[in-house]
Tab-separated table of C-alpha atoms in Angstrom:
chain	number	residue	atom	x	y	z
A	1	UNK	CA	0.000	0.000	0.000
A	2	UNK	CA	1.518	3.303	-1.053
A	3	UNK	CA	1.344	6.449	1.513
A	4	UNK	CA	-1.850	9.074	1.619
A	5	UNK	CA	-0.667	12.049	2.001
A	6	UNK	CA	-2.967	14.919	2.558
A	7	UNK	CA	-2.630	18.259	1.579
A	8	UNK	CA	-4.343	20.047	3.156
A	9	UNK	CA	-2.081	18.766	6.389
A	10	UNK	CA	0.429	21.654	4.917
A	11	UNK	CA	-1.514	24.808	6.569
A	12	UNK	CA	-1.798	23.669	9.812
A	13	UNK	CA	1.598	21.245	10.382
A	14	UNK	CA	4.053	22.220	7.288
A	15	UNK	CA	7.356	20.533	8.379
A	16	UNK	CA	5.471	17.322	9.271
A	17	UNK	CA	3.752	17.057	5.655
A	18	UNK	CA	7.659	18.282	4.115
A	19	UNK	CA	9.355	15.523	6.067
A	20	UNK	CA	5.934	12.933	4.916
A	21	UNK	CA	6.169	14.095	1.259
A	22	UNK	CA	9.912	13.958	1.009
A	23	UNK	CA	10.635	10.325	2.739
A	24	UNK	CA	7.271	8.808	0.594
A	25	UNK	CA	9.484	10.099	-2.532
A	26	UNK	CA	12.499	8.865	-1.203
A	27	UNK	CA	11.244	5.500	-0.127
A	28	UNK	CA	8.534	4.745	-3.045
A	29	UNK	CA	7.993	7.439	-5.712
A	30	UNK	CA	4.188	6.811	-5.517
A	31	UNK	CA	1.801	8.060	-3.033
A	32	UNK	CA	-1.777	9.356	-2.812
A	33	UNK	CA	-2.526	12.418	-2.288
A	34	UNK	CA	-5.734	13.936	-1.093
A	35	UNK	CA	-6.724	17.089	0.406
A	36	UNK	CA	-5.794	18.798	-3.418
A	37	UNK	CA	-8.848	21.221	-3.528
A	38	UNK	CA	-10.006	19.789	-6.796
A	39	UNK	CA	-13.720	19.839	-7.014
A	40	UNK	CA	-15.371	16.486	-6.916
A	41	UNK	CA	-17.788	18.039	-9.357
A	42	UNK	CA	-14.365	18.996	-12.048
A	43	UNK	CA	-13.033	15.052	-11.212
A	44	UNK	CA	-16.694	13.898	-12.559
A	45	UNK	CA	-16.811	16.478	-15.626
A	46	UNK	CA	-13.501	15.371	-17.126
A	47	UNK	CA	-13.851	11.684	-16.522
A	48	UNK	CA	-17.481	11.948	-18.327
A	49	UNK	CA	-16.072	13.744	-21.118
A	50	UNK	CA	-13.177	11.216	-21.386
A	51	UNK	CA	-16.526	8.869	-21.406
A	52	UNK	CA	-18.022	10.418	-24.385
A	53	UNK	CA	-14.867	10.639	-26.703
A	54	UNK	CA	-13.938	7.504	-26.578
A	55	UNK	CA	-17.567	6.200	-26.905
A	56	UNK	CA	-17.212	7.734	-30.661
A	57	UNK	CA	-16.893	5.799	-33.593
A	58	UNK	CA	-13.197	5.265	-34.775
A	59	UNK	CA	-14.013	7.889	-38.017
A	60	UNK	CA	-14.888	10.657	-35.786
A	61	UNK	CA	-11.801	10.232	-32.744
A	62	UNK	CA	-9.615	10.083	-36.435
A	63	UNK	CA	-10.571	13.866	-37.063
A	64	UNK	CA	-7.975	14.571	-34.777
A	65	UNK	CA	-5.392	11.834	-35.071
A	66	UNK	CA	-1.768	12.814	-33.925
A	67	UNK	CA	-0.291	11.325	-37.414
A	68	UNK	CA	-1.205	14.950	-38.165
A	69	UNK	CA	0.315	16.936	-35.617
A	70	UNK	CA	4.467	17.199	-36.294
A	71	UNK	CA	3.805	18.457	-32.407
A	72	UNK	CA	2.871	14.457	-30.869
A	73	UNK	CA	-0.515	16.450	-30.102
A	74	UNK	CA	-4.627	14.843	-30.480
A	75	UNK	CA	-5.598	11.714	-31.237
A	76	UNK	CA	-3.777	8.221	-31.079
A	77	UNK	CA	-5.032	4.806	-31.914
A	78	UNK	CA	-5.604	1.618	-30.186
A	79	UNK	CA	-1.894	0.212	-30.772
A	80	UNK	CA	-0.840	3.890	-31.942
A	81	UNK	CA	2.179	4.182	-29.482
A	82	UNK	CA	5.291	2.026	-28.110
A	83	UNK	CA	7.033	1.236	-24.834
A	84	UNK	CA	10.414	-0.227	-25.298
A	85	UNK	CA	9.709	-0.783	-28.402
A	86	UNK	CA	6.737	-2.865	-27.915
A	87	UNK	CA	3.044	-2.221	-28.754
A	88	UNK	CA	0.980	-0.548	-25.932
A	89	UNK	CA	-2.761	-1.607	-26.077
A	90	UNK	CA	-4.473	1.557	-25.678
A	91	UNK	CA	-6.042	5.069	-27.111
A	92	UNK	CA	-5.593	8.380	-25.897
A	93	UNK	CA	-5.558	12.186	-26.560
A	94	UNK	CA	-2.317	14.134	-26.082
A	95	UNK	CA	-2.653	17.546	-24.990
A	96	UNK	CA	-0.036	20.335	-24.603
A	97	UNK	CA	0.197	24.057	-23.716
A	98	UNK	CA	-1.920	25.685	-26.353
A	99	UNK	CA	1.235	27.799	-28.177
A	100	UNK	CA	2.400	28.631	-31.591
A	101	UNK	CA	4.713	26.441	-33.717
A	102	UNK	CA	7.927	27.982	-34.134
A	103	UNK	CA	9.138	28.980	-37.328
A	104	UNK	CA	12.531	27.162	-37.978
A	105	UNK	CA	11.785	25.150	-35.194
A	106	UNK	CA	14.823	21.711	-34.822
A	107	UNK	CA	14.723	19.091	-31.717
A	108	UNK	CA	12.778	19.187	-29.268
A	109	UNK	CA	11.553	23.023	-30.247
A	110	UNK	CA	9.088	20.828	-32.473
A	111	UNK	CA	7.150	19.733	-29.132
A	112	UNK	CA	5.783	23.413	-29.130
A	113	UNK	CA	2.885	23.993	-31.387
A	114	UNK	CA	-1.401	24.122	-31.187
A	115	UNK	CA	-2.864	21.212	-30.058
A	116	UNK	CA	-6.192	19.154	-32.032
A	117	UNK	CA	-9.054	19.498	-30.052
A	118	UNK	CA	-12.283	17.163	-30.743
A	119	UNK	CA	-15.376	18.811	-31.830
A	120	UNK	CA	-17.163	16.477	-29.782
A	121	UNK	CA	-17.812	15.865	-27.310
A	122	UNK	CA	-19.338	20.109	-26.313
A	123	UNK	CA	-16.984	21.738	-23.936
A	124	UNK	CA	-14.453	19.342	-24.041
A	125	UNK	CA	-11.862	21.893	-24.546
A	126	UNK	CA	-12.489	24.540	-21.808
A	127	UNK	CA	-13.054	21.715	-19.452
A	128	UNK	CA	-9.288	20.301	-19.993
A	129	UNK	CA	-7.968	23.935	-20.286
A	130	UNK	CA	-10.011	24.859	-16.753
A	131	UNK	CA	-7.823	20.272	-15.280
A	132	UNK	CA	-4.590	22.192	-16.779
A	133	UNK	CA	-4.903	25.376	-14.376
A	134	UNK	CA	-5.961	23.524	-11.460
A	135	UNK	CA	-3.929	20.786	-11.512
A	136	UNK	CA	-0.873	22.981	-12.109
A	137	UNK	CA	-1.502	24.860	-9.284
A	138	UNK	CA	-1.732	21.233	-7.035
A	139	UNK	CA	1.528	20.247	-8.727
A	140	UNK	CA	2.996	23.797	-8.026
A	141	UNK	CA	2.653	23.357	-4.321
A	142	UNK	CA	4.143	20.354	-4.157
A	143	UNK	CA	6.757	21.530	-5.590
A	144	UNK	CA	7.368	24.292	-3.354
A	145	UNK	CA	7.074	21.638	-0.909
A	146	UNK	CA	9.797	19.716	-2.060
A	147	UNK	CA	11.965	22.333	-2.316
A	148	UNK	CA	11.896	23.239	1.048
A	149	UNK	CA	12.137	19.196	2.670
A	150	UNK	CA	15.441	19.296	0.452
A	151	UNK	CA	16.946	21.697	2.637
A	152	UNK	CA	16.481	24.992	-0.530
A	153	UNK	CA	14.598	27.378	-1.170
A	154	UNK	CA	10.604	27.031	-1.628
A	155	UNK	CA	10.881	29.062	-4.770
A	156	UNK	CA	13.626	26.840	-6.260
A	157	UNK	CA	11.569	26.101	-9.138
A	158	UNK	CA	9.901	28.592	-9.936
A	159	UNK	CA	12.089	29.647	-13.055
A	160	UNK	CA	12.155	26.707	-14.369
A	161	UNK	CA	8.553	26.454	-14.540
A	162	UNK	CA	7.730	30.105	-16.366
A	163	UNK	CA	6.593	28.792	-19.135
A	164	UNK	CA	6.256	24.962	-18.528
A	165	UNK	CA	5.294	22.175	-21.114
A	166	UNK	CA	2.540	20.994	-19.189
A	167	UNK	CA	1.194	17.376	-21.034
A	168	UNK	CA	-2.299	15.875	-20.409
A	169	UNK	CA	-2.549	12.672	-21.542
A	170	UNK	CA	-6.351	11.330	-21.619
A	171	UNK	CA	-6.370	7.440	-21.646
A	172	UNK	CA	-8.387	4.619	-22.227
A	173	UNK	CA	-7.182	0.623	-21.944
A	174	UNK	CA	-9.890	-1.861	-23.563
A	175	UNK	CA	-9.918	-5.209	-21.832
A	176	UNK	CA	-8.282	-8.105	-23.302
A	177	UNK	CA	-7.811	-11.711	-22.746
A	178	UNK	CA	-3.959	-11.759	-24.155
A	179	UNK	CA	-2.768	-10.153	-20.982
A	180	UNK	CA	-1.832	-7.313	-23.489
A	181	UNK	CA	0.809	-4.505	-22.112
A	182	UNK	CA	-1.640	-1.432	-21.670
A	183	UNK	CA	1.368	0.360	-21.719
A	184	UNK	CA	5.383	-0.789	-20.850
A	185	UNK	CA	7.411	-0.548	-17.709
A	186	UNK	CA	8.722	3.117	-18.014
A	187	UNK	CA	9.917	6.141	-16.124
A	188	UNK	CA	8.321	9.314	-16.536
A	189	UNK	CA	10.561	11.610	-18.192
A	190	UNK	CA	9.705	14.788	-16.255
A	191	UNK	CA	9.363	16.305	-13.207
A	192	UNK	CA	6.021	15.095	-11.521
A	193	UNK	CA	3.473	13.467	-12.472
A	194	UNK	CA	-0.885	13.571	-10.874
A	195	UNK	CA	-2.823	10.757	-12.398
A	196	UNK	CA	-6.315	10.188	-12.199
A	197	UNK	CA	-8.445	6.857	-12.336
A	198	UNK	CA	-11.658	6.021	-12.667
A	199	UNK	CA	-12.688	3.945	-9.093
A	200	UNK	CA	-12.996	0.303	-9.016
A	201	UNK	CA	-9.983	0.539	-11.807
A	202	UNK	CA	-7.136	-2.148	-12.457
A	203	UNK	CA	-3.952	-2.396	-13.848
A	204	UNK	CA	-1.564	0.036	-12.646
A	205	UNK	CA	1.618	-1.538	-11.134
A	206	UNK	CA	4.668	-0.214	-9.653
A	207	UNK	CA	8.116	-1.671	-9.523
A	208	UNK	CA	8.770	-2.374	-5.616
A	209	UNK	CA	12.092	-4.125	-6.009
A	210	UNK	CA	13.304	-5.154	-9.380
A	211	UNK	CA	11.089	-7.317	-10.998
A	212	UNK	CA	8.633	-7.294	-8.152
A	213	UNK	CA	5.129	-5.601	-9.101
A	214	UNK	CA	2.256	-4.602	-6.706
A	215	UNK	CA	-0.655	-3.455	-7.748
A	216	UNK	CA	-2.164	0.052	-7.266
A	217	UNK	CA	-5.199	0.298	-6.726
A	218	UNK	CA	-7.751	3.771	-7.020
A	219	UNK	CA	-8.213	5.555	-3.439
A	220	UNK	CA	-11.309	7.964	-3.144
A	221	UNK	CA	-10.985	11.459	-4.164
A	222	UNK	CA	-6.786	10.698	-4.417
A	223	UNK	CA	-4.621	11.194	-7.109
A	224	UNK	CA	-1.953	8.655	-7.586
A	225	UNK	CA	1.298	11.371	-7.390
A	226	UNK	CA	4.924	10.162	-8.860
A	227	UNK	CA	7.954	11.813	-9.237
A	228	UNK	CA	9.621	11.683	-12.536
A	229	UNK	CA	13.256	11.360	-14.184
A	230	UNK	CA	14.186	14.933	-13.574
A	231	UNK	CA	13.244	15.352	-9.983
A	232	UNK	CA	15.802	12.007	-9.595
A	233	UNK	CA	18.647	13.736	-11.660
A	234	UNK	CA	18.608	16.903	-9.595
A	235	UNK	CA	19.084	14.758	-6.225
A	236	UNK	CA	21.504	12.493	-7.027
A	237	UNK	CA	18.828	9.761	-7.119
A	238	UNK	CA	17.966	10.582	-3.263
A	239	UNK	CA	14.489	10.654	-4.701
A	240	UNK	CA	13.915	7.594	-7.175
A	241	UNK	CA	11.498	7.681	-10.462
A	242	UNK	CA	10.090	4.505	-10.125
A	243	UNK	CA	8.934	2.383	-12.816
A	244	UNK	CA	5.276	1.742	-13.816
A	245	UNK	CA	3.224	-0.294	-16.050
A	246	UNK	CA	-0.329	-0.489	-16.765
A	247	UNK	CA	-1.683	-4.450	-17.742
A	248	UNK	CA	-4.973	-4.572	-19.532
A	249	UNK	CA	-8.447	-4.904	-18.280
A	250	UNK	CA	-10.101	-8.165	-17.964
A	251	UNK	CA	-12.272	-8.709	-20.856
A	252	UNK	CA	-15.864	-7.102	-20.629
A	253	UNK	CA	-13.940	-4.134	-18.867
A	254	UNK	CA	-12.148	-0.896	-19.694
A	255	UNK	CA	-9.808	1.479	-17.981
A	256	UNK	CA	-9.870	5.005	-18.220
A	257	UNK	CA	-7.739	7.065	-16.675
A	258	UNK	CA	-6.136	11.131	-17.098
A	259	UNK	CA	-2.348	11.673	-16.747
A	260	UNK	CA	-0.980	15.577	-15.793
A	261	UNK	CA	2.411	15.563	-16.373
A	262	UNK	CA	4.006	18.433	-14.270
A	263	UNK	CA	6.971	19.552	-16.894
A	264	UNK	CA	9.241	22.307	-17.220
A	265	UNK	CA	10.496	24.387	-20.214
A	266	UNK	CA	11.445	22.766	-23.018
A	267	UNK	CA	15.176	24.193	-22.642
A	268	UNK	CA	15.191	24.019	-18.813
A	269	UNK	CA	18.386	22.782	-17.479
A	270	UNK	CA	18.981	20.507	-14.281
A	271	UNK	CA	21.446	21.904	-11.490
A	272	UNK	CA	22.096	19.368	-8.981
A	273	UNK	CA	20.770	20.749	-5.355
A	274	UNK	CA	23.536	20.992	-2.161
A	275	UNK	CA	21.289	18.887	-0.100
A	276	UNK	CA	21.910	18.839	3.360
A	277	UNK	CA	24.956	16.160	4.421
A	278	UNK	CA	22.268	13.994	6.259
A	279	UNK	CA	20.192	13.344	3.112
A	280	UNK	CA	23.074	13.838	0.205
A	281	UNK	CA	24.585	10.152	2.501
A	282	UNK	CA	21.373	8.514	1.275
A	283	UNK	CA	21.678	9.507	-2.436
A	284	UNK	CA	21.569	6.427	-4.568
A	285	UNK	CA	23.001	8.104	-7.427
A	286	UNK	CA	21.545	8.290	-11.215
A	287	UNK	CA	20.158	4.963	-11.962
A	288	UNK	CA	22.544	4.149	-15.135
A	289	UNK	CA	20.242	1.969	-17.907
A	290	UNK	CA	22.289	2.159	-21.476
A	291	UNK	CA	18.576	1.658	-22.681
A	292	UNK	CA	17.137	5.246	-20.830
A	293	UNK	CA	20.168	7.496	-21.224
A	294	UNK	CA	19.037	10.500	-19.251
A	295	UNK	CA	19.535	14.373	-20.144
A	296	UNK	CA	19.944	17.388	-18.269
A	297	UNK	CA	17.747	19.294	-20.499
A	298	UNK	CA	13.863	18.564	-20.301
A	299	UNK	CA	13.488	18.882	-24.144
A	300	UNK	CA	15.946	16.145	-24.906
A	301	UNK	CA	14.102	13.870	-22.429
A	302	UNK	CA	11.179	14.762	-23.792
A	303	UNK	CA	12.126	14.264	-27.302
A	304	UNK	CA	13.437	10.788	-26.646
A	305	UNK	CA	10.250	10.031	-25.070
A	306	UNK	CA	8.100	10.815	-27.819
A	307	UNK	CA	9.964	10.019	-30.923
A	308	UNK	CA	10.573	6.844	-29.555
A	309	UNK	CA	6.443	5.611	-28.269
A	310	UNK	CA	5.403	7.164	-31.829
A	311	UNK	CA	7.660	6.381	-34.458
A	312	UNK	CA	5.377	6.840	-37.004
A	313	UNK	CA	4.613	10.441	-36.047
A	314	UNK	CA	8.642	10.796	-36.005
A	315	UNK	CA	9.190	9.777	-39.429
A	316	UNK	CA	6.347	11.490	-40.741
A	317	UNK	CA	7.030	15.312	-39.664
A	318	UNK	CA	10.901	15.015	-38.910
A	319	UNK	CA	12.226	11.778	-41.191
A	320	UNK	CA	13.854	10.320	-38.391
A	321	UNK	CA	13.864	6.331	-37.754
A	322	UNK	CA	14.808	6.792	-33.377
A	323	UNK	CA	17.729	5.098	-33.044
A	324	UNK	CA	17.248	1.468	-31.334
A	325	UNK	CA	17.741	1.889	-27.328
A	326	UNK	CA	20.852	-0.009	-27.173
A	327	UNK	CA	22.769	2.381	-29.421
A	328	UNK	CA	22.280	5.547	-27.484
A	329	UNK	CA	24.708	6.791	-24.761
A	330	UNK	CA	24.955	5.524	-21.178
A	331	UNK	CA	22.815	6.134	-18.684
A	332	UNK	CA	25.034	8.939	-17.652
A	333	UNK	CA	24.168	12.684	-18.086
A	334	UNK	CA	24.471	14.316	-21.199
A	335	UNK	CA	24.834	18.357	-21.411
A	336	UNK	CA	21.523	20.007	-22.811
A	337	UNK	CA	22.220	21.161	-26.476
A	338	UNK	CA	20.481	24.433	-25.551
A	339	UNK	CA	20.608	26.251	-21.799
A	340	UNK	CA	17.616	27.800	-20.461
A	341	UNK	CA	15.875	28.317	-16.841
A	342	UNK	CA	17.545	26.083	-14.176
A	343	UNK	CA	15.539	23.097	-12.061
């Protein structure tokens, strides 16, 4: 059973939730959190809406398909994306800050750009634009949070998250009797990451120990919180990303879920924090996987996240083939191609 944490605990005894938030992140990189100030009434309006897209027919959810979008933004099919370079059994939407494309744009710059929004169903758009602000603002404080159980300042992220690539990804697993992959064991490439689920849902594991999985299931009114690959380069792996799967539904069943990733700018940088001697002793260090090399700059995550799950959307818009995982470099750091705001 991963940790509740509650929020709301923060206003009236803030070193006690610090010290709770920072050891369930050290310890597990999961927990619940509850106490968020997100309107039971918002939860229900977005999960409906989720409903009544993916109740479409296939022609109309196509209107918006992301083979489109040289941005990785709207519509993916069942089977539409990959984890480690195998098929995950799923559809979704993919939904970014709602920006420009820039002109000349090379990299990672191509993440920036409008997103496709579905016609139907009515006020689908305003209703994920109204999840982006508020969730934001839950991932914000947790930040702040952070910073502070980590011995810095509660504003240490703050630059880095001017103008942050915010992704939402809306998600829905059909039940199978193959025991498909829903999606792959994976880190998440950013900084944080608030996922939603509908109650009574399966499928979402966690890696305890290597090669040990425990199940996860829904908590009332909680979002399922983990930290991401970013958050474990700027501590010296004193907090972990953990890695997650999602198995399909049972057949007769479906799983739909929402995913906020928490993100910085595109060409923010990582600065390792001083933390204080007692917690820099329990640093594991940068988890080294020649098949994840990780990057200092969010955009090159980022990028190697997404051209690698849609290939098809790579070759497409940029007429790359992503290089197989094994040939990339080690799981070491490499310098950011282009400096920005600092994590």
């Amino acid at each position: 059973m991963l940790p509740v944490l509650d929020l709301a605990e923060a206003d009236t005894d803030t070193a006690g939730f610090r010290r709770t938030l920072r050891e369930a992140a050290h310890t597990h990189g999961f927990f619940y959190l509850t106490g968020h100030g997100v309107p039971d009434a918002q939860i229900a309006q977005v999960l409906a809406l989720a409903r009544q897209f993916f109740g479409q027919p296939d022609e109309d959810k196509q209107r918006i398909s992301q083979l489109t979008s040289p941005h990785f933004r709207g519509y993916s099919r069942l089977g539409g994306e990959l984890t480690n370079g195998r098929i995950d059994w799923r559809e979704q939407i993919d939904i970014g800050p709602e920006r420009p494309a820039l002109p000349g744009a090379h990299g990672f710059w191509h993440l920036q750009g409008p997103n496709l929004w579905p016609q139907r169903p009515a006020g689908f758009r305003p209703a994920f634009e109204a999840w982006d602000r508020s969730l934001s603002t839950v991932g914000r404080t947790l930040l702040s949070h952070w910073a502070a159980s980590l011995g810095a300042a509660e504003d240490l992220f703050d630059d880095a998250f001017t103008d942050p690539s915010t992704l939402i990804k809306v998600i829905r697993y059909p039940g199978t009797a193959r025991g498909d992959q829903g999606v792959g064991a994976h880190k998440d490439s950013g900084v944080l990451t608030l996922l939603l689920v509908e109650p009574d849902s399966e499928g979402l594991q966690v890696e305890s120990t290597p090669g040990e999985w425990v199940d996860i299931a829904p908590v009332a009114g909680a979002f399922i919180v983990n930290i991401g690959e970013l958050l474990e380069v700027a501590t010296d792996g004193y907090l972990r990303a953990t890695r997650h799967r999602v198995r399909s539904p049972r057949p007769g069943t479906d799983r739909v879920s929402i995913a906020y990733f928490l993100n910085p700018a595109l060409d923010a940088t990582v600065a390792p924090l001083s933390l204080p001697a007692e917690l820099a002793a329990l640093a594991r260090g940068v988890e080294a996987d020649p098949d994840n090399p990780l990057y200092n700059t969010y955009g090159l995550n980022a990028w190697k996240s997404r051209t690698r799950a849609h290939p098809d959307v790579a070759a497409l818009h940029h007429g790359i083939t992503p290089p197989a995982a094994s040939s990339g470099p080690s799981g070491h750091l490499a310098a950011g191609q282009e400096r920005g705001a600092h994590l």
